[in-house]
Amino acid sequence: MLVSREFDTAFAGVLGLLIGSFLNVVIYRIPVMMYREWLAEAVANLMSSKDVPSLWSMAFDPKVMAPAGLEAAADKAAKVLEAQPPFDLARPASRCGACGHKIRWYENIPVLSYAALRGRCGACKTAISLRYPLVELITGGLFALCAWRFGITPSGALWAAFGALLVCQFLIDFDTQFLPDSLNYPLLWLGLIGAAMGWTGVSLSSAVWGAVFGYLSLWLVYHAFRLVTGKEGMGYGDFKLLAALGVWLGADYLIAIILVSSLVGAVIGVTLRVAGKLAHRDIPIAFGPFLAGAGLICLVAGPQVVKQWIPFAFPLGALIH
Ligand SMILES: [Zn+2]
């Protein structure tokens, strides 16, 4: 069946709006799920069902005793955790953060519901953040762009997933200063599969070296910065994200990604300052949003166009391919 490019683009755009609505859930819930996992793991490792004293003596000097009451407190905490209702991407159903009003299906239609409700909760009229429809619109736009450029093909689907995962990492890191592994690793693996299958247009060797040098370069900067200043400027999530971007775009793009991400950082910094938001943030902005932003710019402009913008950022291009 012959379906026009315009139809494919519109179809992907609508699909992107719906996926964008789901990404809003991902952006809000993945950090909460991650925090819960950390607590559950910590408690499980301290419970009396484990041999905590011998674990303690293996980890530290035998004279260093485990503080009294640790296991009893962990047992108590485990009971509290067990009593919690399930929390994942599907459960519980979405509710208004202010009044607990359960969001009905017709209040959850991407962009349209926000417009129909004039950006307010249907029950308590508390303002809903403009970010929700914006994430939907951006994801819809990215999906439409990928379908326009690649058609509804494995390449188009992969690059759309690349865009969706970067939108999540951008906002999660902006909100929490964390880049969850549960999104970084799928991004990395998908890019490797795409390179191996020839769907991303990057050779497998360039993708692998992109991961290696992407990770290593920030790892070196991190440790050099820590040696000199005694402070930690980034986190391991940043290394993994640059490794993933190296996989998707190829090792020869790493310098360009760093340059574009500095530009993204400058734009975000100036925007926040103008909006008067920076003064209220006691935590510095993480590096992850800049990296994710650079990946999104490369996706939207097209990697080849980025090469034309800043040709000097590709000194090793011929060596790596
Ligand atoms: Zn409400």
CSV table of C-alpha atoms and ligand atoms in Angstrom, one decimal:
chain,number,residue,atom,x,y,z
A,1,MET,CA,0.0,0.0,0.0
A,2,LEU,CA,1.3,3.4,-1.0
A,3,VAL,CA,1.0,5.9,1.9
A,4,SER,CA,2.1,9.5,1.3
A,5,ARG,CA,5.0,11.0,3.2
A,6,GLU,CA,2.5,13.7,4.5
A,7,PHE,CA,0.3,11.0,6.0
A,8,ASP,CA,3.2,9.2,7.7
A,9,THR,CA,4.4,12.5,9.1
A,10,ALA,CA,0.9,13.4,10.5
A,11,PHE,CA,0.5,9.9,11.9
A,12,ALA,CA,3.9,10.0,13.6
A,13,GLY,CA,3.1,13.5,15.0
A,14,VAL,CA,-0.1,12.3,16.6
A,15,LEU,CA,1.7,9.2,18.0
A,16,GLY,CA,4.4,11.6,19.3
A,17,LEU,CA,1.7,13.7,21.2
A,18,LEU,CA,0.5,10.5,22.9
A,19,ILE,CA,4.0,9.3,23.7
A,20,GLY,CA,4.7,12.8,25.0
A,21,SER,CA,1.8,12.5,27.4
A,22,PHE,CA,3.4,9.3,28.6
A,23,LEU,CA,6.8,10.9,28.9
A,24,ASN,CA,5.3,13.4,31.4
A,25,VAL,CA,4.5,10.4,33.6
A,26,VAL,CA,8.0,9.0,33.0
A,27,ILE,CA,9.7,12.3,33.9
A,28,TYR,CA,7.7,12.6,37.1
A,29,ARG,CA,7.7,8.9,38.2
A,30,ILE,CA,11.1,7.5,37.3
A,31,PRO,CA,13.0,9.6,39.9
A,32,VAL,CA,10.4,8.6,42.6
A,33,MET,CA,10.7,5.0,41.6
A,34,MET,CA,14.5,5.3,41.8
A,35,TYR,CA,14.4,6.8,45.3
A,36,ARG,CA,12.1,4.1,46.4
A,37,GLU,CA,14.5,1.4,45.0
A,38,TRP,CA,17.4,3.0,46.8
A,39,LEU,CA,15.6,3.0,50.2
A,40,ALA,CA,14.3,-0.6,49.7
A,41,GLU,CA,17.8,-1.8,48.8
A,42,ALA,CA,19.3,0.0,51.8
A,43,VAL,CA,16.7,-1.5,54.2
A,44,ALA,CA,17.0,-5.0,52.7
A,45,ASN,CA,20.8,-4.9,53.2
A,46,LEU,CA,20.4,-4.0,56.8
A,47,MET,CA,17.6,-6.3,57.8
A,48,SER,CA,18.1,-9.0,60.5
A,49,SER,CA,17.5,-11.7,57.9
A,50,LYS,CA,21.0,-10.8,56.5
A,51,ASP,CA,24.1,-11.5,58.6
A,52,VAL,CA,24.8,-7.8,59.0
A,53,PRO,CA,27.6,-8.1,61.7
A,54,SER,CA,29.7,-10.4,59.5
A,55,LEU,CA,29.0,-8.2,56.5
A,56,TRP,CA,30.1,-5.3,58.5
A,57,SER,CA,33.4,-7.0,59.6
A,58,MET,CA,34.1,-8.0,56.0
A,59,ALA,CA,33.7,-4.4,54.9
A,60,PHE,CA,35.5,-2.7,57.7
A,61,ASP,CA,38.1,-3.5,60.4
A,62,PRO,CA,36.7,-6.2,62.7
A,63,LYS,CA,37.0,-3.7,65.6
A,64,VAL,CA,34.5,-1.4,63.9
A,65,MET,CA,31.2,-2.6,65.3
A,66,ALA,CA,27.8,-2.1,63.6
A,67,PRO,CA,25.8,0.5,65.5
A,68,ALA,CA,23.2,-1.1,67.8
A,69,GLY,CA,19.6,-1.1,66.7
A,70,LEU,CA,20.4,-0.9,63.0
A,71,GLU,CA,18.8,-4.2,62.1
A,72,ALA,CA,15.7,-3.6,64.3
A,73,ALA,CA,15.2,-0.2,62.6
A,74,ALA,CA,15.6,-1.8,59.2
A,75,ASP,CA,13.1,-4.5,60.0
A,76,LYS,CA,10.6,-1.8,61.1
A,77,ALA,CA,11.3,0.2,57.9
A,78,ALA,CA,10.8,-2.9,55.8
A,79,LYS,CA,7.3,-3.3,57.2
A,80,VAL,CA,6.5,0.3,56.4
A,81,LEU,CA,7.8,-0.2,52.8
A,82,GLU,CA,5.8,-3.4,52.4
A,83,ALA,CA,2.6,-1.6,53.4
A,84,GLN,CA,3.1,1.0,50.6
A,85,PRO,CA,0.7,0.7,47.6
A,86,PRO,CA,2.5,-0.1,44.3
A,87,PHE,CA,4.1,2.7,42.5
A,88,ASP,CA,5.3,2.4,38.9
A,89,LEU,CA,4.7,3.9,35.5
A,90,ALA,CA,1.1,2.5,35.4
A,91,ARG,CA,0.0,2.6,39.0
A,92,PRO,CA,-1.5,4.6,40.7
A,93,ALA,CA,-3.7,6.4,38.2
A,94,SER,CA,-2.7,10.0,37.6
A,95,ARG,CA,-4.2,12.6,40.0
A,96,CYS,CA,-4.1,16.3,40.4
A,97,GLY,CA,-1.1,17.2,42.6
A,98,ALA,CA,-3.1,19.8,44.5
A,99,CYS,CA,-6.5,18.2,45.2
A,100,GLY,CA,-6.1,14.5,44.4
A,101,HIS,CA,-8.8,14.6,41.7
A,102,LYS,CA,-8.4,11.5,39.4
A,103,ILE,CA,-7.6,12.6,35.9
A,104,ARG,CA,-10.3,11.2,33.6
A,105,TRP,CA,-9.4,10.1,30.0
A,106,TYR,CA,-11.0,13.1,28.4
A,107,GLU,CA,-8.9,15.4,30.7
A,108,ASN,CA,-5.8,13.6,29.5
A,109,ILE,CA,-5.9,14.1,25.7
A,110,PRO,CA,-2.5,15.7,24.7
A,111,VAL,CA,-2.6,19.5,24.4
A,112,LEU,CA,-6.4,19.6,23.7
A,113,SER,CA,-7.4,18.8,27.3
A,114,TYR,CA,-4.9,21.5,28.5
A,115,ALA,CA,-6.4,24.0,26.2
A,116,ALA,CA,-10.1,23.0,27.0
A,117,LEU,CA,-9.4,23.2,30.7
A,118,ARG,CA,-7.5,26.5,30.2
A,119,GLY,CA,-4.5,25.0,32.0
A,120,ARG,CA,-6.3,24.4,35.2
A,121,CYS,CA,-7.4,21.2,37.1
A,122,GLY,CA,-11.0,20.3,36.2
A,123,ALA,CA,-11.9,20.0,39.9
A,124,CYS,CA,-9.9,22.5,42.0
A,125,LYS,CA,-8.9,24.9,39.2
A,126,THR,CA,-5.2,24.9,40.4
A,127,ALA,CA,-3.0,25.9,37.5
A,128,ILE,CA,-1.3,23.0,35.6
A,129,SER,CA,2.3,23.6,34.5
A,130,LEU,CA,2.7,24.6,30.9
A,131,ARG,CA,5.4,22.0,30.8
A,132,TYR,CA,3.0,19.2,30.2
A,133,PRO,CA,1.5,20.4,26.9
A,134,LEU,CA,5.0,21.6,25.9
A,135,VAL,CA,6.5,18.1,26.4
A,136,GLU,CA,3.7,16.7,24.3
A,137,LEU,CA,4.1,19.2,21.5
A,138,ILE,CA,7.9,18.8,21.4
A,139,THR,CA,7.7,15.0,21.3
A,140,GLY,CA,5.0,15.2,18.6
A,141,GLY,CA,7.3,17.5,16.6
A,142,LEU,CA,10.3,15.2,17.0
A,143,PHE,CA,8.3,12.2,15.9
A,144,ALA,CA,6.9,14.0,12.9
A,145,LEU,CA,10.4,15.2,12.0
A,146,CYS,CA,11.8,11.6,12.2
A,147,ALA,CA,8.9,10.3,10.0
A,148,TRP,CA,9.4,13.1,7.5
A,149,ARG,CA,13.1,12.4,7.3
A,150,PHE,CA,13.2,8.6,7.5
A,151,GLY,CA,9.6,7.5,6.8
A,152,ILE,CA,7.9,5.0,9.1
A,153,THR,CA,11.0,2.7,9.1
A,154,PRO,CA,13.3,1.2,11.8
A,155,SER,CA,15.5,4.3,11.3
A,156,GLY,CA,12.6,6.7,11.9
A,157,ALA,CA,11.4,4.7,15.0
A,158,LEU,CA,14.9,4.6,16.4
A,159,TRP,CA,15.7,8.3,16.0
A,160,ALA,CA,12.2,9.1,17.5
A,161,ALA,CA,13.1,6.9,20.5
A,162,PHE,CA,16.4,8.8,20.7
A,163,GLY,CA,14.5,12.1,20.9
A,164,ALA,CA,12.0,10.8,23.4
A,165,LEU,CA,14.7,9.4,25.8
A,166,LEU,CA,16.7,12.7,25.6
A,167,VAL,CA,13.6,14.8,26.4
A,168,CYS,CA,13.2,12.7,29.5
A,169,GLN,CA,16.9,12.9,30.6
A,170,PHE,CA,16.9,16.7,29.9
A,171,LEU,CA,14.0,17.3,32.3
A,172,ILE,CA,14.7,14.6,34.9
A,173,ASP,CA,18.3,15.9,35.3
A,174,PHE,CA,17.0,19.5,35.4
A,175,ASP,CA,14.6,18.6,38.2
A,176,THR,CA,16.6,16.2,40.2
A,177,GLN,CA,20.3,16.4,39.2
A,178,PHE,CA,20.1,12.7,38.3
A,179,LEU,CA,20.3,10.9,35.0
A,180,PRO,CA,18.7,7.5,35.7
A,181,ASP,CA,20.5,4.4,34.4
A,182,SER,CA,17.1,3.0,33.6
A,183,LEU,CA,17.0,5.6,30.7
A,184,ASN,CA,20.7,6.0,30.0
A,185,TYR,CA,21.3,2.2,29.4
A,186,PRO,CA,18.4,1.7,26.9
A,187,LEU,CA,19.6,4.8,25.1
A,188,LEU,CA,23.1,3.2,24.8
A,189,TRP,CA,21.9,-0.2,23.8
A,190,LEU,CA,19.4,1.0,21.3
A,191,GLY,CA,22.2,3.1,19.6
A,192,LEU,CA,24.5,0.1,19.5
A,193,ILE,CA,21.7,-2.1,18.0
A,194,GLY,CA,21.0,0.7,15.5
A,195,ALA,CA,24.6,0.9,14.5
A,196,ALA,CA,25.0,-2.9,14.2
A,197,MET,CA,21.8,-3.0,12.0
A,198,GLY,CA,22.9,0.0,9.9
A,199,TRP,CA,19.8,2.0,11.1
A,200,THR,CA,21.5,5.0,12.5
A,201,GLY,CA,23.9,5.6,9.7
A,202,VAL,CA,26.9,5.2,12.1
A,203,SER,CA,29.4,2.4,11.6
A,204,LEU,CA,29.5,-0.1,14.5
A,205,SER,CA,33.2,0.7,15.2
A,206,SER,CA,32.5,4.5,15.3
A,207,ALA,CA,29.6,3.8,17.7
A,208,VAL,CA,31.8,1.7,20.0
A,209,TRP,CA,34.6,4.2,20.0
A,210,GLY,CA,32.0,6.9,20.5
A,211,ALA,CA,31.0,5.2,23.8
A,212,VAL,CA,34.5,4.6,24.9
A,213,PHE,CA,35.8,8.1,24.3
A,214,GLY,CA,32.6,9.7,25.3
A,215,TYR,CA,32.7,8.0,28.7
A,216,LEU,CA,36.5,8.3,29.2
A,217,SER,CA,36.7,12.0,28.3
A,218,LEU,CA,34.2,13.2,30.9
A,219,TRP,CA,35.6,10.6,33.4
A,220,LEU,CA,39.1,12.2,33.0
A,221,VAL,CA,37.7,15.8,33.3
A,222,TYR,CA,35.8,14.7,36.4
A,223,HIS,CA,38.8,13.3,38.2
A,224,ALA,CA,41.1,16.1,37.1
A,225,PHE,CA,38.6,18.7,38.4
A,226,ARG,CA,38.2,16.7,41.7
A,227,LEU,CA,42.0,16.5,42.1
A,228,VAL,CA,42.4,20.3,41.6
A,229,THR,CA,39.4,21.7,43.4
A,230,GLY,CA,38.3,18.9,45.7
A,231,LYS,CA,34.8,19.2,44.3
A,232,GLU,CA,32.7,17.0,42.1
A,233,GLY,CA,31.6,18.9,39.0
A,234,MET,CA,29.5,16.1,37.3
A,235,GLY,CA,28.2,12.7,38.0
A,236,TYR,CA,28.6,9.3,36.4
A,237,GLY,CA,25.3,9.8,34.7
A,238,ASP,CA,26.9,12.5,32.5
A,239,PHE,CA,29.7,10.1,31.4
A,240,LYS,CA,27.1,7.5,30.4
A,241,LEU,CA,25.0,10.0,28.6
A,242,LEU,CA,27.9,11.3,26.5
A,243,ALA,CA,28.9,7.7,25.9
A,244,ALA,CA,25.3,7.1,24.5
A,245,LEU,CA,25.5,10.2,22.4
A,246,GLY,CA,28.8,9.0,21.0
A,247,VAL,CA,27.1,5.7,20.1
A,248,TRP,CA,24.3,7.4,18.2
A,249,LEU,CA,26.3,10.1,16.4
A,250,GLY,CA,29.7,8.4,16.1
A,251,ALA,CA,33.0,9.1,17.8
A,252,ASP,CA,33.9,11.9,15.4
A,253,TYR,CA,30.9,13.9,16.8
A,254,LEU,CA,32.1,14.0,20.4
A,255,ILE,CA,33.9,17.4,20.2
A,256,ALA,CA,30.9,18.9,18.4
A,257,ILE,CA,28.6,17.6,21.1
A,258,ILE,CA,30.7,19.2,23.8
A,259,LEU,CA,30.8,22.5,22.0
A,260,VAL,CA,27.0,22.5,21.3
A,261,SER,CA,26.3,21.5,24.9
A,262,SER,CA,28.3,24.5,26.2
A,263,LEU,CA,26.2,26.7,23.9
A,264,VAL,CA,23.0,25.0,25.3
A,265,GLY,CA,24.3,25.6,28.8
A,266,ALA,CA,24.9,29.3,28.1
A,267,VAL,CA,21.4,29.7,26.7
A,268,ILE,CA,19.8,27.9,29.6
A,269,GLY,CA,21.9,29.9,32.1
A,270,VAL,CA,20.9,33.3,30.5
A,271,THR,CA,17.3,32.2,30.2
A,272,LEU,CA,17.1,31.3,33.9
A,273,ARG,CA,18.8,34.4,34.9
A,274,VAL,CA,16.5,36.6,32.9
A,275,ALA,CA,13.5,34.7,34.3
A,276,GLY,CA,15.0,35.4,37.8
A,277,LYS,CA,15.1,31.7,38.6
A,278,LEU,CA,18.8,31.2,39.1
A,279,ALA,CA,19.0,33.1,42.3
A,280,HIS,CA,16.4,30.8,43.9
A,281,ARG,CA,18.2,27.6,43.0
A,282,ASP,CA,20.7,26.7,45.7
A,283,ILE,CA,21.7,23.6,43.7
A,284,PRO,CA,23.8,24.3,40.6
A,285,ILE,CA,22.3,23.2,37.2
A,286,ALA,CA,23.5,19.8,36.2
A,287,PHE,CA,25.5,19.2,33.0
A,288,GLY,CA,23.1,16.5,31.8
A,289,PRO,CA,20.5,18.9,30.4
A,290,PHE,CA,23.2,20.5,28.2
A,291,LEU,CA,24.3,17.2,26.8
A,292,ALA,CA,20.7,16.0,26.2
A,293,GLY,CA,20.0,19.4,24.6
A,294,ALA,CA,23.0,19.0,22.3
A,295,GLY,CA,21.8,15.6,21.3
A,296,LEU,CA,18.4,17.0,20.5
A,297,ILE,CA,19.9,19.8,18.4
A,298,CYS,CA,21.9,17.3,16.5
A,299,LEU,CA,18.7,15.3,15.9
A,300,VAL,CA,16.7,18.3,14.8
A,301,ALA,CA,19.3,19.9,12.6
A,302,GLY,CA,20.6,16.6,11.3
A,303,PRO,CA,24.1,15.4,12.1
A,304,GLN,CA,25.4,16.4,8.7
A,305,VAL,CA,24.2,20.0,9.1
A,306,VAL,CA,26.1,20.2,12.5
A,307,LYS,CA,29.2,19.1,10.6
A,308,GLN,CA,28.7,22.1,8.2
A,309,TRP,CA,28.2,24.5,11.1
A,310,ILE,CA,31.3,23.7,13.0
A,311,PRO,CA,33.7,21.8,10.6
A,312,PHE,CA,36.6,22.6,12.9
A,313,ALA,CA,35.0,20.3,15.6
A,314,PHE,CA,35.7,17.3,13.4
A,315,PRO,CA,39.5,17.1,13.2
A,316,LEU,CA,39.6,13.3,13.6
A,317,GLY,CA,36.7,12.5,11.4
A,318,ALA,CA,38.7,10.8,8.7
A,319,LEU,CA,40.7,8.8,11.3
A,320,ILE,CA,37.8,7.2,13.1
A,321,HIS,CA,35.5,6.2,10.2
B,1,ZN,ZN,-7.1,19.6,41.5
